[in-house]
Short mmCIF file of N, CA, C and O in Angstrom, two decimals:
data_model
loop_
_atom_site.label_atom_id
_atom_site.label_comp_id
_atom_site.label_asym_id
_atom_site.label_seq_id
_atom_site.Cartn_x
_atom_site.Cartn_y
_atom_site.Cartn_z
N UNK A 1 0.84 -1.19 0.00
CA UNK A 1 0.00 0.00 0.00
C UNK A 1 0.88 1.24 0.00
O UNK A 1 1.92 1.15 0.65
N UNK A 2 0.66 2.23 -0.54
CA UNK A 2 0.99 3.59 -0.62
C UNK A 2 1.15 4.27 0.50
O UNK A 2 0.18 3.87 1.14
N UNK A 3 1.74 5.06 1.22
CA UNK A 3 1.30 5.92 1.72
C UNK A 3 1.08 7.31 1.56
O UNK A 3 1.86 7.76 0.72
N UNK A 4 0.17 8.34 2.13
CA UNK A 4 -0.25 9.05 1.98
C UNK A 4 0.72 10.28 1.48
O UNK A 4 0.25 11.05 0.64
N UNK A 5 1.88 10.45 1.91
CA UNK A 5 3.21 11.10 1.84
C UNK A 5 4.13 10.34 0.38
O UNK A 5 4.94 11.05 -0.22
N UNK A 6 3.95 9.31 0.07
CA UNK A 6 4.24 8.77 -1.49
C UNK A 6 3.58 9.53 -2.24
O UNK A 6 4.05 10.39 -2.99
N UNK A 7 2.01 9.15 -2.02
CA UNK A 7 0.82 9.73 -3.19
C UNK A 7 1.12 10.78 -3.27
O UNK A 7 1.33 11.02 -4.46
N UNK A 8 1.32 11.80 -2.56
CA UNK A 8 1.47 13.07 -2.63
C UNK A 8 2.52 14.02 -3.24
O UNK A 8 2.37 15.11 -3.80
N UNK A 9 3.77 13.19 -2.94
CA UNK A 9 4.90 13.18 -3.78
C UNK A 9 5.04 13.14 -5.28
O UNK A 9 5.63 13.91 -6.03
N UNK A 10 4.41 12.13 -5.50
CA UNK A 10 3.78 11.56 -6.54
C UNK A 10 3.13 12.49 -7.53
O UNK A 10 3.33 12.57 -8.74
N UNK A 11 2.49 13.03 -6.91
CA UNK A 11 1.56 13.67 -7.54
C UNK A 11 1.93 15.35 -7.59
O UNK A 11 1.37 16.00 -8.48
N UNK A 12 2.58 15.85 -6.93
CA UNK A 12 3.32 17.11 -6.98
C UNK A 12 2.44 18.32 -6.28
O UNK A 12 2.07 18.17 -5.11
N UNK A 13 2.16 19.30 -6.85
CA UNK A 13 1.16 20.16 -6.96
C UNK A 13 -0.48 20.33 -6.74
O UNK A 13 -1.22 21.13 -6.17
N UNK A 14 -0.65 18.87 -7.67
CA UNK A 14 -2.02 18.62 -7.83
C UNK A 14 -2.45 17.66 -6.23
O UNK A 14 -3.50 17.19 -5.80
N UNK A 15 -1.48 17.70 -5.87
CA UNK A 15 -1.97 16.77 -4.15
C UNK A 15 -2.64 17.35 -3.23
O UNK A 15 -3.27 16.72 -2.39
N UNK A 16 -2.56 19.45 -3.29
CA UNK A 16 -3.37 19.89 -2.47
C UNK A 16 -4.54 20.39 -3.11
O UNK A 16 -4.68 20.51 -4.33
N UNK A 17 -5.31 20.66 -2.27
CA UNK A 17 -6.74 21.22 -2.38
C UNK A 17 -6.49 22.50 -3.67
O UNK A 17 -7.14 22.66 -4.70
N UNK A 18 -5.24 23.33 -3.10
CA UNK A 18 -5.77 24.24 -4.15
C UNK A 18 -5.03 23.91 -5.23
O UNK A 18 -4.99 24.89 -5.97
N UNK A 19 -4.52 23.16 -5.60
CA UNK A 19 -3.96 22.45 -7.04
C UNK A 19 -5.19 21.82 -7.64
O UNK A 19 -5.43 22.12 -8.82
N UNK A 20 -6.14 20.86 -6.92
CA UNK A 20 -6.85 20.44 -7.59
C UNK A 20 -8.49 21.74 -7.81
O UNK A 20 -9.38 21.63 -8.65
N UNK A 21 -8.42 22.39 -7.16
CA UNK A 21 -9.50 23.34 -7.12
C UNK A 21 -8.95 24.17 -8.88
O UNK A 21 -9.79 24.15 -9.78
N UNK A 22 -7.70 24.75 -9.12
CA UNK A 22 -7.17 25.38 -9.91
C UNK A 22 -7.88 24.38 -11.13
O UNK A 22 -8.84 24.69 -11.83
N UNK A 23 -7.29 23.37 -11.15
CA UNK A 23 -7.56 22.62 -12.23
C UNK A 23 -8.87 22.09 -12.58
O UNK A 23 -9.18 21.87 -13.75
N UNK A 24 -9.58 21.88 -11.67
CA UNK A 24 -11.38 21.52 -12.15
C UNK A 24 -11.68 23.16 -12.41
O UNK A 24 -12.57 23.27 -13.25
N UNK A 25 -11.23 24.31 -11.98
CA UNK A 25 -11.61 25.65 -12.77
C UNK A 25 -11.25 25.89 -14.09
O UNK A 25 -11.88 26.45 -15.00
N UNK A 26 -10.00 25.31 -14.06
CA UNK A 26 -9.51 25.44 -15.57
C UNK A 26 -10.20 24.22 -16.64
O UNK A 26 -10.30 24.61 -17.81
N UNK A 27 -10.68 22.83 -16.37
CA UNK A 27 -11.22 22.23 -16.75
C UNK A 27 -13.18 22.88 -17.12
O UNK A 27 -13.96 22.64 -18.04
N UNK A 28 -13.25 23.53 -16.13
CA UNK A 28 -15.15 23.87 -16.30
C UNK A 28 -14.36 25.65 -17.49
O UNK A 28 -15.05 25.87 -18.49
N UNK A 29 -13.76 26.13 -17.39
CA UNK A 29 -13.60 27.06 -18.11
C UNK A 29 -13.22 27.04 -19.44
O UNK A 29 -13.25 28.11 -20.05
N UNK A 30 -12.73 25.64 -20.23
CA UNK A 30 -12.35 24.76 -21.55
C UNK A 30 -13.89 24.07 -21.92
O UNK A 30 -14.39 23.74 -23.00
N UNK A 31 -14.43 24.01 -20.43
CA UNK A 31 -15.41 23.08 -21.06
C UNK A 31 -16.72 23.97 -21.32
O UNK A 31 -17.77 23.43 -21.63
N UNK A 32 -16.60 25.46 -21.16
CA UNK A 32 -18.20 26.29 -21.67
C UNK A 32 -17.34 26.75 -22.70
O UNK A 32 -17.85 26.75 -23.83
N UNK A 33 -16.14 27.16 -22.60
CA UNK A 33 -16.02 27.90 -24.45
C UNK A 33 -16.03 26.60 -25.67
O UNK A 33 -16.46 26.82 -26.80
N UNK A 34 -15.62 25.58 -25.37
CA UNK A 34 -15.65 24.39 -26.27
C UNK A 34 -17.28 24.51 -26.19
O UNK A 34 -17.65 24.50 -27.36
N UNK A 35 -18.50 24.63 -25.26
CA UNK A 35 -19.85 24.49 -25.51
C UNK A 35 -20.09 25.59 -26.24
O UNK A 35 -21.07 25.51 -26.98
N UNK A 36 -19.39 26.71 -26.26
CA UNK A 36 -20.12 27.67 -26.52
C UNK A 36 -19.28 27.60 -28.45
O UNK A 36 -20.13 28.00 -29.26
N UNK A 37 -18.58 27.39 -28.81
CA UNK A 37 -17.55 27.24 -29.54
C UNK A 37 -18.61 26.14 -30.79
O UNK A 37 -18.69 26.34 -32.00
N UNK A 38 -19.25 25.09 -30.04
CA UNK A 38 -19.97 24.15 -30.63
C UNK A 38 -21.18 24.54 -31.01
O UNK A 38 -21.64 24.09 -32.06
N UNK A 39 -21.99 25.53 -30.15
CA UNK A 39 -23.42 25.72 -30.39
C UNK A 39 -22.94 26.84 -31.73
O UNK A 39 -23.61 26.73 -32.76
N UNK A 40 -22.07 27.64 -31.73
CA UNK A 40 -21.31 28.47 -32.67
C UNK A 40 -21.66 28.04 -34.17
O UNK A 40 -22.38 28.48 -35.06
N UNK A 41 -20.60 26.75 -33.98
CA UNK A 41 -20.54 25.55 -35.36
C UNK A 41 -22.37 24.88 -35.63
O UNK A 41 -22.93 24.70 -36.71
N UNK A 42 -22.76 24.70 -34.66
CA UNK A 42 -23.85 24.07 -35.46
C UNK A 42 -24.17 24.95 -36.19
O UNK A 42 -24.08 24.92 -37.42
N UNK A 43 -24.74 26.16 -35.26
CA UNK A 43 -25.71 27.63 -36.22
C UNK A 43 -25.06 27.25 -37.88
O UNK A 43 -25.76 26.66 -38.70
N UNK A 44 -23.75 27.67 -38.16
CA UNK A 44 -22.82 27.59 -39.45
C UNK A 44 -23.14 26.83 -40.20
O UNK A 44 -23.23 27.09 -41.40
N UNK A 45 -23.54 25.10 -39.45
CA UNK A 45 -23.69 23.87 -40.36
C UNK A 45 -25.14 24.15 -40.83
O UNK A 45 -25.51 23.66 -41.90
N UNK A 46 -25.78 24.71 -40.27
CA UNK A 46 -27.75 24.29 -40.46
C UNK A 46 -27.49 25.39 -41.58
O UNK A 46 -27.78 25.16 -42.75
N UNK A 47 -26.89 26.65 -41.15
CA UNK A 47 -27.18 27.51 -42.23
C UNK A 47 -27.00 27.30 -43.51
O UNK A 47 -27.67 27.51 -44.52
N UNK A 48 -25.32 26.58 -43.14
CA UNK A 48 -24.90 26.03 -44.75
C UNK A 48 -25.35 25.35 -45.22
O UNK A 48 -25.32 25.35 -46.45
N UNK A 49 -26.31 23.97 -44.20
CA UNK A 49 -27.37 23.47 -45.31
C UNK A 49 -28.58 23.95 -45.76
O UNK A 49 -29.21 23.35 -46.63
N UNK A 50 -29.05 25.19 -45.14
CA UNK A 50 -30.04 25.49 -45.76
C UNK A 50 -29.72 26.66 -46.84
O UNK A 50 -30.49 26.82 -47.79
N UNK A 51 -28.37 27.61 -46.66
CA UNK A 51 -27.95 27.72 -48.43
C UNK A 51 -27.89 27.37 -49.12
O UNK A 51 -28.49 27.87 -50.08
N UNK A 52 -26.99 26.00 -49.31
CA UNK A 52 -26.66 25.07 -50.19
C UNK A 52 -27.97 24.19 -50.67
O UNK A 52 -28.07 23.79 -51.83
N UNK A 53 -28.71 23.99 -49.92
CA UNK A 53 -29.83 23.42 -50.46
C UNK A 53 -30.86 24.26 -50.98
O UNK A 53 -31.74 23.44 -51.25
N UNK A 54 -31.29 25.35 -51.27
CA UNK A 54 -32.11 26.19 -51.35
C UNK A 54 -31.17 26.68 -52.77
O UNK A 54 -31.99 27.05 -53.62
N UNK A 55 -29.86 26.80 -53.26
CA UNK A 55 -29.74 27.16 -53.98
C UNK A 55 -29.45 25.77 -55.44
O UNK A 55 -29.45 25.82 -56.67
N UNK A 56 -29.24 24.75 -54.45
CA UNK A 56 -29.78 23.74 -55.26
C UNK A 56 -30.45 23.33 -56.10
O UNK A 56 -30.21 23.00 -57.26
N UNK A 57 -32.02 23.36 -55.06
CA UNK A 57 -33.38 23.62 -55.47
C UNK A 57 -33.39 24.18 -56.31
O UNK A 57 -33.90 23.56 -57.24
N UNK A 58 -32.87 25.73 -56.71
CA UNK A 58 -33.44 26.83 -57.21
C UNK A 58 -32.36 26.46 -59.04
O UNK A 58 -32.82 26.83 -60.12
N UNK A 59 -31.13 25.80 -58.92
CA UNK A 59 -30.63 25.09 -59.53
C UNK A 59 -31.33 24.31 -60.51
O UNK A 59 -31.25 24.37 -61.74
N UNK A 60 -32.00 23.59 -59.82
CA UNK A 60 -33.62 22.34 -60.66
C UNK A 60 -34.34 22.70 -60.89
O UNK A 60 -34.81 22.15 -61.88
N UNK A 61 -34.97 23.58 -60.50
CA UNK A 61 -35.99 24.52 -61.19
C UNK A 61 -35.57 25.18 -62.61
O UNK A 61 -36.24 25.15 -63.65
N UNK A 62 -34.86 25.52 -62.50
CA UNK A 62 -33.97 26.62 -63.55
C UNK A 62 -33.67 27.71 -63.35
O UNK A 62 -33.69 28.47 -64.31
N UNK A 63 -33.27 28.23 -62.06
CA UNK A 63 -33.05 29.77 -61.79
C UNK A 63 -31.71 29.39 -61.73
O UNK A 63 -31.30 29.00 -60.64
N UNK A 64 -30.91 29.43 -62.73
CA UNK A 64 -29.25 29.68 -63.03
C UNK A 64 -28.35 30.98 -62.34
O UNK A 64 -28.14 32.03 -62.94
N UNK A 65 -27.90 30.71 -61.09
CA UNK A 65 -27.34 32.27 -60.39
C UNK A 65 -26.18 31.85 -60.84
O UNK A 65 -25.46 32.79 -60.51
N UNK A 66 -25.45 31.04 -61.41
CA UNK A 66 -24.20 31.18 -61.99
C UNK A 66 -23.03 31.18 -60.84
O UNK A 66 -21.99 31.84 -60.85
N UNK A 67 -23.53 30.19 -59.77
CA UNK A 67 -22.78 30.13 -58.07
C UNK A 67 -22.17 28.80 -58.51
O UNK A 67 -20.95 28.69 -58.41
N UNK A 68 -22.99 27.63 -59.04
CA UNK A 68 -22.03 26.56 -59.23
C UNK A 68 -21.79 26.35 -60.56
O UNK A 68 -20.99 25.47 -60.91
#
């Protein structure tokens, strides 16, 4: 078994309270701009499919905008 004074050694920095407090802040602060970063990208994707498809459409019909 380990002892408590190994683990800690071991582990450096991140062994006290405020090492690990630092790092679940820095972890929740990666993890709303990556959310916010994503809700970003969808908006982009829906839009681009509803350009791309709408000018498609308009493609088959016969309205020639001379885009593709």
């Amino acid at each position: 078994m380990l002892s408590a004074l190994a683990l800690q050694s071991g582990l450096g920095p991140l062994a006290s309270p405020v090492g690990i407090l630092a790092v679940l802040v820095l972890l929740a602060a990666i993890i709303l701009i990556g959310r916010f970063l994503l809700s970003m990208a969808w908006r982009l994707v829906v839009i681009g499919i509803i350009v791309v498809g709408t000018l498609y459409i308009l493609g088959l019909l016969g309205f020639g905008l001379g885009v593709f």
